[in-house]
Coordinates of C-alpha atoms and ligand atoms in Angstrom, one line a residue:
M1 CA -187.1 94.4 -353.9
K2 CA -185.6 97.9 -354.3
R3 CA -182.0 97.9 -353.2
Q4 CA -179.7 101.0 -353.0
K5 CA -176.5 100.3 -354.9
R6 CA -174.5 103.6 -354.9
F7 CA -173.8 105.8 -351.9
I8 CA -172.3 109.3 -352.5
L9 CA -171.7 112.3 -350.3
Q10 CA -172.9 115.8 -350.9
E11 CA -170.2 118.4 -351.6
N12 CA -170.5 119.8 -348.1
E13 CA -170.1 116.3 -346.6
I14 CA -166.6 115.8 -348.1
P15 CA -164.0 115.6 -345.4
T16 CA -162.0 118.8 -344.9
Q17 CA -159.1 117.1 -343.1
W18 CA -156.8 114.2 -343.8
Y19 CA -156.0 111.5 -341.2
N20 CA -152.4 111.0 -340.0
I21 CA -152.2 107.5 -338.5
Q22 CA -148.7 108.1 -337.2
A23 CA -150.1 110.2 -334.4
E24 CA -152.2 107.4 -333.0
M25 CA -150.5 104.0 -333.8
P26 CA -149.4 102.1 -330.7
H27 CA -145.8 101.7 -331.9
K28 CA -144.5 104.6 -334.1
P29 CA -142.4 103.6 -337.1
Q30 CA -138.7 103.6 -336.5
P31 CA -137.0 106.7 -337.9
L32 CA -135.7 107.2 -341.4
L33 CA -132.0 107.3 -341.4
N34 CA -129.3 109.2 -343.2
P35 CA -127.4 106.4 -345.0
Q36 CA -124.0 108.0 -344.4
T37 CA -124.3 109.0 -340.7
R38 CA -127.1 106.6 -339.8
E39 CA -128.6 109.5 -337.9
P40 CA -132.4 110.0 -337.9
L41 CA -133.5 112.4 -340.7
T42 CA -135.1 115.7 -339.9
A43 CA -137.9 117.4 -341.9
A44 CA -135.2 119.9 -343.0
D45 CA -133.1 117.1 -344.5
L46 CA -136.2 115.8 -346.4
A47 CA -137.1 119.3 -347.6
H48 CA -134.0 119.3 -349.8
I49 CA -135.8 116.8 -352.0
F50 CA -139.6 117.1 -351.2
P51 CA -141.8 120.1 -350.8
T52 CA -141.4 121.3 -347.2
A53 CA -145.1 120.7 -346.2
C54 CA -144.7 117.1 -347.4
A55 CA -141.4 116.7 -345.5
E56 CA -143.1 117.9 -342.3
Q57 CA -146.1 115.6 -342.8
E58 CA -143.8 112.7 -343.4
L59 CA -142.3 113.0 -339.9
D60 CA -145.4 114.3 -338.1
T61 CA -146.2 111.9 -335.2
T62 CA -148.3 114.3 -333.2
H63 CA -151.2 115.6 -335.3
P64 CA -153.8 113.1 -336.2
W65 CA -155.8 115.6 -338.3
I66 CA -154.3 117.8 -341.0
D67 CA -156.3 120.5 -342.8
I68 CA -156.7 120.0 -346.5
P69 CA -155.7 123.3 -348.1
E70 CA -158.7 125.1 -349.6
P71 CA -157.4 125.1 -353.3
V72 CA -156.8 121.3 -353.0
L73 CA -160.3 120.7 -351.6
E74 CA -161.7 122.8 -354.4
K75 CA -160.0 120.5 -356.9
Y76 CA -161.1 117.4 -355.0
K77 CA -164.7 118.5 -355.5
Y78 CA -164.4 118.1 -359.3
Y79 CA -164.4 114.3 -358.8
R80 CA -165.2 113.6 -355.2
S81 CA -166.9 112.0 -353.4
T82 CA -166.3 108.8 -355.3
P83 CA -169.1 106.3 -355.1
L84 CA -169.3 103.5 -352.5
V85 CA -171.0 100.7 -354.4
R86 CA -172.7 97.5 -353.2
A87 CA -171.5 94.8 -355.6
Y88 CA -174.8 92.8 -355.7
A89 CA -174.0 91.4 -359.1
L90 CA -170.7 90.0 -358.0
E91 CA -172.2 88.6 -354.8
E92 CA -174.8 86.8 -356.9
A93 CA -172.3 85.4 -359.3
L94 CA -170.2 84.1 -356.4
E95 CA -173.4 82.8 -354.6
T96 CA -171.9 84.2 -351.4
P97 CA -173.7 85.3 -348.3
A98 CA -171.1 88.0 -347.8
H99 CA -172.0 91.6 -348.5
I100 CA -169.4 93.1 -350.8
Y101 CA -168.9 96.9 -351.1
F102 CA -166.2 98.7 -353.1
K103 CA -165.0 102.3 -353.0
N104 CA -164.7 103.3 -356.7
E105 CA -161.6 105.4 -357.1
S106 CA -161.5 104.7 -360.8
V107 CA -164.2 107.3 -361.7
N108 CA -162.0 110.4 -362.1
P109 CA -160.7 111.1 -365.6
L110 CA -157.1 110.1 -364.6
G111 CA -158.5 106.7 -363.8
S112 CA -156.9 105.9 -360.4
H113 CA -156.6 107.1 -356.8
K114 CA -153.2 108.7 -357.5
I115 CA -154.7 112.2 -358.2
N116 CA -155.6 112.5 -354.5
S117 CA -151.9 112.9 -353.6
A118 CA -150.7 114.5 -356.9
L119 CA -152.9 117.6 -356.3
P120 CA -151.6 118.4 -352.8
Q121 CA -148.0 117.7 -353.7
C122 CA -148.1 120.0 -356.7
Y123 CA -150.0 122.6 -354.7
Y124 CA -147.4 122.6 -351.9
A125 CA -144.5 122.7 -354.4
K126 CA -146.1 125.7 -356.1
M127 CA -146.7 127.6 -352.8
E128 CA -143.0 127.2 -352.1
G129 CA -142.0 128.8 -355.3
T130 CA -140.9 125.6 -357.0
T131 CA -141.1 125.7 -360.8
N132 CA -140.4 122.0 -361.7
V133 CA -141.3 118.7 -360.3
T134 CA -139.9 115.3 -361.2
T135 CA -141.1 111.8 -360.5
E136 CA -141.1 108.1 -361.4
T137 CA -144.0 106.1 -362.7
G138 CA -144.6 102.4 -363.3
A139 CA -147.7 101.6 -365.2
G140 CA -148.2 105.4 -365.6
Q141 CA -151.1 106.2 -363.3
W142 CA -149.0 108.3 -361.0
G143 CA -147.2 110.0 -363.9
A144 CA -150.5 110.8 -365.5
A145 CA -152.0 112.2 -362.3
L146 CA -148.9 114.2 -361.5
S147 CA -148.7 115.6 -365.1
Y148 CA -152.2 116.9 -364.8
A149 CA -151.8 118.2 -361.2
A150 CA -148.6 120.1 -362.2
K151 CA -150.5 121.7 -365.1
V152 CA -153.4 122.7 -362.7
F153 CA -151.0 124.5 -360.4
G154 CA -148.8 125.9 -363.2
I155 CA -145.5 124.0 -362.8
E156 CA -143.5 121.8 -365.2
A157 CA -143.3 118.0 -364.8
A158 CA -140.6 115.6 -365.9
V159 CA -141.5 111.9 -365.5
Y160 CA -139.2 108.8 -365.6
Q161 CA -141.4 105.9 -366.6
V162 CA -140.3 102.3 -366.1
K163 CA -139.1 101.2 -369.6
I164 CA -141.1 98.0 -369.8
S165 CA -144.3 99.7 -368.7
M166 CA -143.8 102.4 -371.3
Q167 CA -143.6 99.7 -373.9
Q168 CA -146.6 97.8 -372.5
K169 CA -148.8 100.8 -371.9
P170 CA -147.9 103.5 -374.6
Y171 CA -151.2 105.3 -374.0
R172 CA -150.2 106.4 -370.5
S173 CA -147.1 108.2 -371.7
L174 CA -149.3 109.8 -374.4
M175 CA -151.6 111.0 -371.6
M176 CA -148.7 112.5 -369.7
R177 CA -147.4 114.2 -372.8
T178 CA -150.9 115.5 -373.6
F179 CA -151.0 117.1 -370.1
G180 CA -147.7 118.7 -371.0
A181 CA -145.1 116.6 -369.2
A182 CA -141.7 115.5 -370.5
V183 CA -141.5 111.6 -370.3
T184 CA -138.3 109.5 -370.4
G185 CA -138.0 105.7 -370.2
S186 CA -136.0 104.4 -367.3
P187 CA -133.2 103.3 -367.1
S188 CA -132.1 106.1 -369.4
M189 CA -128.7 107.6 -370.4
S190 CA -129.9 111.1 -369.1
T191 CA -128.7 110.5 -365.5
R192 CA -125.6 109.1 -363.8
A193 CA -127.7 106.5 -362.1
G194 CA -129.3 105.4 -365.4
K195 CA -126.0 105.2 -367.1
D196 CA -124.6 103.0 -364.3
I197 CA -127.6 100.7 -364.4
I198 CA -127.4 100.3 -368.2
T199 CA -123.6 99.8 -368.1
Q200 CA -124.1 96.9 -365.7
N201 CA -127.1 95.4 -367.4
P202 CA -127.7 96.7 -371.0
T203 CA -131.1 95.0 -371.3
H204 CA -132.4 96.2 -367.9
S205 CA -136.2 96.7 -368.5
G206 CA -136.5 99.1 -365.6
S207 CA -138.2 99.1 -362.2
L208 CA -139.7 101.6 -359.9
G209 CA -136.4 101.5 -358.1
T210 CA -134.4 102.6 -361.2
A211 CA -136.9 105.3 -362.1
I212 CA -136.9 106.7 -358.5
S213 CA -133.1 107.0 -358.6
E214 CA -133.2 108.9 -361.9
A215 CA -136.0 111.3 -360.8
I216 CA -134.2 112.1 -357.5
E217 CA -131.0 112.7 -359.3
L218 CA -132.7 115.2 -361.6
A219 CA -134.4 116.9 -358.7
T220 CA -131.2 117.3 -356.7
T221 CA -129.2 118.6 -359.7
T222 CA -131.8 121.0 -361.0
P223 CA -132.5 124.4 -359.3
N224 CA -136.0 125.0 -358.2
C225 CA -137.0 121.4 -358.8
K226 CA -138.6 119.1 -356.2
Y227 CA -139.2 115.4 -356.3
T228 CA -142.6 113.9 -355.8
L229 CA -143.6 110.3 -355.0
G230 CA -146.8 108.5 -355.7
S231 CA -146.7 105.8 -353.0
V232 CA -144.6 104.3 -350.2
L233 CA -144.0 107.5 -348.1
T234 CA -146.3 108.4 -345.2
H235 CA -147.3 111.8 -346.5
V236 CA -148.8 110.1 -349.6
S237 CA -151.0 107.8 -347.5
I238 CA -152.0 110.8 -345.4
H239 CA -153.4 112.5 -348.6
Q240 CA -155.0 109.2 -349.6
S241 CA -156.9 109.0 -346.3
I242 CA -159.6 110.9 -348.0
I243 CA -160.7 107.5 -349.5
G244 CA -161.3 105.9 -346.1
L245 CA -162.7 109.0 -344.5
E246 CA -165.4 109.2 -347.2
A247 CA -165.9 105.4 -347.1
E248 CA -166.6 105.7 -343.3
K249 CA -169.4 108.2 -343.9
Q250 CA -170.7 106.1 -346.8
M251 CA -170.7 102.9 -344.8
A252 CA -172.8 104.6 -342.2
M253 CA -175.3 105.4 -344.9
T254 CA -175.6 101.7 -345.7
G255 CA -176.3 100.8 -342.1
E256 CA -173.5 98.2 -342.1
Y257 CA -169.9 98.2 -340.9
P258 CA -167.0 96.4 -342.6
D259 CA -165.7 93.2 -341.0
T260 CA -162.9 93.0 -343.6
I261 CA -161.1 95.7 -345.5
I262 CA -159.1 94.8 -348.6
A263 CA -156.8 96.8 -351.0
C264 CA -154.1 95.9 -353.4
F265 CA -150.6 96.7 -352.4
G266 CA -147.7 98.3 -354.3
G267 CA -146.1 100.7 -351.8
G268 CA -149.2 101.0 -349.6
S269 CA -150.9 104.3 -350.5
N270 CA -154.3 103.0 -351.6
F271 CA -154.3 100.4 -348.9
G272 CA -153.4 103.0 -346.3
G273 CA -155.9 105.4 -347.8
I274 CA -158.9 103.1 -347.3
A275 CA -157.6 101.2 -344.2
F276 CA -156.0 103.8 -341.8
P277 CA -159.1 105.9 -341.1
F278 CA -160.9 102.6 -340.0
M279 CA -157.9 101.3 -338.2
R280 CA -158.0 104.1 -335.6
H281 CA -161.1 102.4 -334.2
I282 CA -159.1 99.2 -333.7
F283 CA -156.5 101.1 -331.7
S284 CA -159.2 102.6 -329.5
G285 CA -160.6 99.1 -329.0
K286 CA -164.0 100.2 -330.3
R287 CA -164.1 97.8 -333.3
H288 CA -162.7 94.6 -334.7
I289 CA -161.8 94.7 -338.4
E290 CA -159.5 92.4 -340.4
F291 CA -157.2 94.3 -342.8
I292 CA -155.8 92.5 -345.9
A293 CA -153.2 93.8 -348.3
A294 CA -153.1 91.9 -351.6
E295 CA -149.7 91.8 -353.3
P296 CA -148.6 89.8 -356.4
D297 CA -146.9 86.5 -355.5
S298 CA -144.1 87.6 -357.9
C299 CA -143.3 90.6 -355.6
P300 CA -144.1 89.3 -352.1
K301 CA -142.5 91.8 -349.7
L302 CA -145.3 91.6 -347.1
T303 CA -145.4 87.8 -346.8
R304 CA -141.9 86.8 -347.6
G305 CA -139.8 89.9 -347.3
E306 CA -137.6 90.8 -344.4
F307 CA -138.1 93.7 -342.0
R308 CA -134.9 95.7 -342.2
Y309 CA -133.5 99.1 -343.1
D310 CA -133.3 99.3 -346.8
F311 CA -133.1 101.9 -349.6
G312 CA -136.3 102.9 -351.5
D313 CA -134.5 102.9 -354.8
E314 CA -132.1 100.9 -356.9
A315 CA -129.1 103.3 -356.8
G316 CA -129.4 104.0 -353.0
Y317 CA -130.2 107.7 -353.2
T318 CA -133.1 107.6 -350.7
P319 CA -132.9 107.6 -346.9
L320 CA -132.7 104.2 -345.3
L321 CA -136.3 103.1 -344.6
P322 CA -137.4 100.6 -341.9
M323 CA -139.6 98.4 -343.9
Y324 CA -140.5 94.9 -345.2
S325 CA -138.3 94.5 -348.3
L326 CA -137.2 92.0 -350.8
G327 CA -133.9 94.0 -351.1
H328 CA -133.5 97.2 -353.2
H329 CA -131.8 95.3 -356.1
F330 CA -134.9 93.0 -356.4
K331 CA -136.0 92.9 -360.0
P332 CA -139.7 91.9 -360.2
A333 CA -141.0 89.8 -363.0
N334 CA -142.7 91.7 -365.8
I335 CA -146.3 91.3 -364.6
H336 CA -148.9 93.6 -365.9
A337 CA -149.8 95.1 -362.5
G338 CA -146.9 97.6 -363.0
G339 CA -147.9 99.6 -359.9
L340 CA -147.3 96.6 -357.7
R341 CA -143.8 95.9 -358.9
Y342 CA -142.0 97.5 -356.0
H343 CA -139.5 95.8 -353.6
G344 CA -140.6 97.5 -350.3
A345 CA -143.6 98.5 -348.2
G346 CA -144.1 101.9 -346.6
T347 CA -142.7 102.4 -343.1
V348 CA -146.2 102.8 -341.4
V349 CA -147.6 99.6 -343.0
S350 CA -144.4 97.7 -342.2
Q351 CA -144.8 98.6 -338.5
L352 CA -148.5 97.8 -338.5
L353 CA -147.8 94.4 -340.2
K354 CA -145.0 93.7 -337.6
D355 CA -147.5 94.5 -334.8
G356 CA -150.2 92.2 -336.2
Y357 CA -152.8 94.8 -337.2
M358 CA -153.0 93.6 -340.8
R359 CA -151.9 90.8 -343.0
G360 CA -150.7 90.3 -346.6
V361 CA -151.9 87.8 -349.1
D362 CA -150.1 86.7 -352.3
I363 CA -152.1 86.6 -355.6
P364 CA -150.7 84.8 -358.7
Q365 CA -151.0 86.8 -361.9
L366 CA -153.5 84.4 -363.5
E367 CA -155.8 84.5 -360.5
S368 CA -155.8 88.3 -360.5
F369 CA -156.9 88.4 -364.2
Q370 CA -159.5 85.8 -363.6
A371 CA -160.9 87.9 -360.8
G372 CA -160.7 91.0 -363.0
V373 CA -162.7 89.4 -365.7
I374 CA -165.4 88.1 -363.2
F375 CA -165.7 91.7 -361.9
A376 CA -165.9 93.1 -365.4
R377 CA -168.6 90.7 -366.4
T378 CA -170.7 91.3 -363.3
E379 CA -170.2 95.0 -362.3
G380 CA -169.4 96.3 -365.8
I381 CA -166.1 97.9 -364.8
I382 CA -162.8 96.7 -366.2
P383 CA -160.4 97.0 -363.3
A384 CA -156.8 98.0 -363.4
P385 CA -154.5 94.8 -363.2
E386 CA -153.4 96.2 -359.8
S387 CA -156.9 96.5 -358.5
S388 CA -157.7 93.0 -359.7
H389 CA -155.4 91.7 -356.9
A390 CA -157.8 93.3 -354.3
I391 CA -160.7 91.7 -356.2
A392 CA -159.1 88.3 -356.1
A393 CA -158.5 88.6 -352.4
T394 CA -162.1 89.7 -352.0
I395 CA -163.3 86.7 -354.0
R396 CA -161.3 84.3 -351.8
E397 CA -162.9 85.8 -348.7
A398 CA -166.4 85.7 -350.2
L399 CA -166.0 82.0 -351.2
R400 CA -164.8 81.2 -347.7
C401 CA -168.0 82.8 -346.5
K402 CA -170.0 80.6 -348.9
E403 CA -168.4 77.6 -347.2
T404 CA -169.0 78.8 -343.6
G405 CA -172.3 80.6 -344.3
E406 CA -170.9 83.8 -342.7
E407 CA -172.6 87.0 -343.7
K408 CA -169.4 89.1 -343.5
V409 CA -169.3 92.7 -344.7
I410 CA -166.3 93.1 -347.0
L411 CA -165.1 96.5 -348.2
F412 CA -162.4 96.7 -350.9
N413 CA -160.9 99.6 -352.7
L414 CA -161.1 99.7 -356.5
S415 CA -157.9 101.7 -357.0
G416 CA -158.3 102.2 -360.7
H417 CA -159.8 101.1 -364.0
G418 CA -158.0 99.1 -366.7
L419 CA -159.2 100.7 -369.9
I420 CA -155.6 101.6 -370.8
D421 CA -154.4 98.1 -369.9
M422 CA -156.4 96.3 -372.6
T423 CA -153.3 94.7 -374.1
A424 CA -152.9 92.9 -370.8
Y425 CA -156.4 91.6 -371.0
D426 CA -155.8 90.7 -374.7
Q427 CA -152.9 88.5 -373.6
Y428 CA -154.8 87.0 -370.7
L429 CA -157.8 86.1 -372.9
N430 CA -155.5 84.6 -375.5
G431 CA -153.9 82.4 -372.9
D432 CA -150.5 84.1 -373.2
L433 CA -150.0 85.1 -369.6
Q434 CA -148.2 83.1 -367.0
N435 CA -147.6 83.0 -363.2
Y436 CA -144.2 83.8 -361.8
S437 CA -143.8 82.3 -358.3
L438 CA -140.5 82.7 -356.5
S439 CA -138.4 80.1 -354.7
D440 CA -137.1 80.8 -351.3
E441 CA -133.7 80.8 -352.9
D442 CA -134.6 83.6 -355.4
I443 CA -135.7 85.7 -352.5
R444 CA -132.7 84.9 -350.3
K445 CA -130.3 85.8 -353.0
N446 CA -131.5 89.4 -353.3
L447 CA -131.7 89.9 -349.6
D448 CA -128.2 88.6 -349.1
E449 CA -126.8 90.8 -351.9
D450 CA -127.8 94.1 -350.2
Ligands
PLP1 C1 -150.1 102.9 -358.2 C2 -151.3 102.0 -358.1 C3 -151.4 101.0 -357.2 C4 -150.3 100.6 -356.3 O1 -149.8 101.7 -355.4 P1 -150.2 101.8 -353.9 O2 -149.4 102.9 -353.4 O3 -149.9 100.5 -353.2 O4 -151.7 102.1 -353.8 C5 -152.6 100.3 -357.2 N1 -153.6 100.5 -358.0 C6 -153.5 101.4 -359.0 C7 -154.6 101.6 -359.9 C8 -152.4 102.2 -359.0 O5 -152.3 103.2 -360.0

């Protein structure tokens, strides 16, 4: 039997607008607050740190569709559409009646979905006359994407990379430097925030929280410099909606419709990217879809965090965000899925979780690698350790279908490849990796500290 495996769009079928879920969700997220006054932030407040267009998108609760600027669309067309793939080999290995599809965001040369937001952020910065951008990066996918996007639009990039990730994944800092960025391990002695963190804890191995503090400090103390963020904030998931909008057209080509949509979860950008364009059909009552965000059990903000106002960074430089959080001083275990080591969830996802439109699942590190290896051996793609969390959640669902005989259609997002994470696979295959589950006490301690 001849079966079609890959579905791709023609250049003229690539969506020309992004989707902004904030305009259509039943309960809008609560406002971001100024930590000093506790007053809601305005776009003008945010524009001190972010490019103005991004600041406006962040707070836009009225426009569901936002035009993708022509130069950004032009750059998208170098690597989009990304393929939607039916994972027949994985289905057969699992002996599941479920139909498994994945959206392959690993096929651009940067290796992850992050480039979808790096391009517009650098484009908007350039249009406003900014000459420099700063950012933080964990495993380095965002840093690599930003470094390239900055070069594309002719601006300079300075990246703070989480120290432990820089040691675990030296190739990503080399990629960033190859694209022309300046890379510093965080916490560093180059900022006030970094010095304070190191003084308190000289062996601090860094977290996204420490790196964000340092990048924001550099942006606010350097003229003509803006800060960019690869996840968590709403404008990032607006840019990432290109994933789900393409997937919607591609699912139509398959003649099927997803019952379940799954993505891994760090701050929510690839989850929001694939999920939000489909979720609008849930709000309108047209469809029923189950949405699952897969987080590491060592950093379980969705399932075990608390909904509260919290800072997005370690030092407390960001606005107060209404979100599910483990507390901004939470120090995640050194798991290899560096992009999932973040204490909070984006404000939109937090509201949607609170309202019951989605759920989180916790995946232990060893289960994620086991899933990654099954996927590699069937589909021939070595997934990023982050993406393996989505695969593990997909396998759980597919095995449940095997028990019940349900022919569910499952769609997951393959957020990136793991070819630069091979030391992690080396350690897994040698039996040197472990799980890090947290006691209620561990979680309570951090929440109470804040
Ligand atoms: C950054 C990253 C993630 C986690 O970030 P989200 O904003 O939650 O998507 C997941 N997968 C890959 C490959 C990443 O680079």
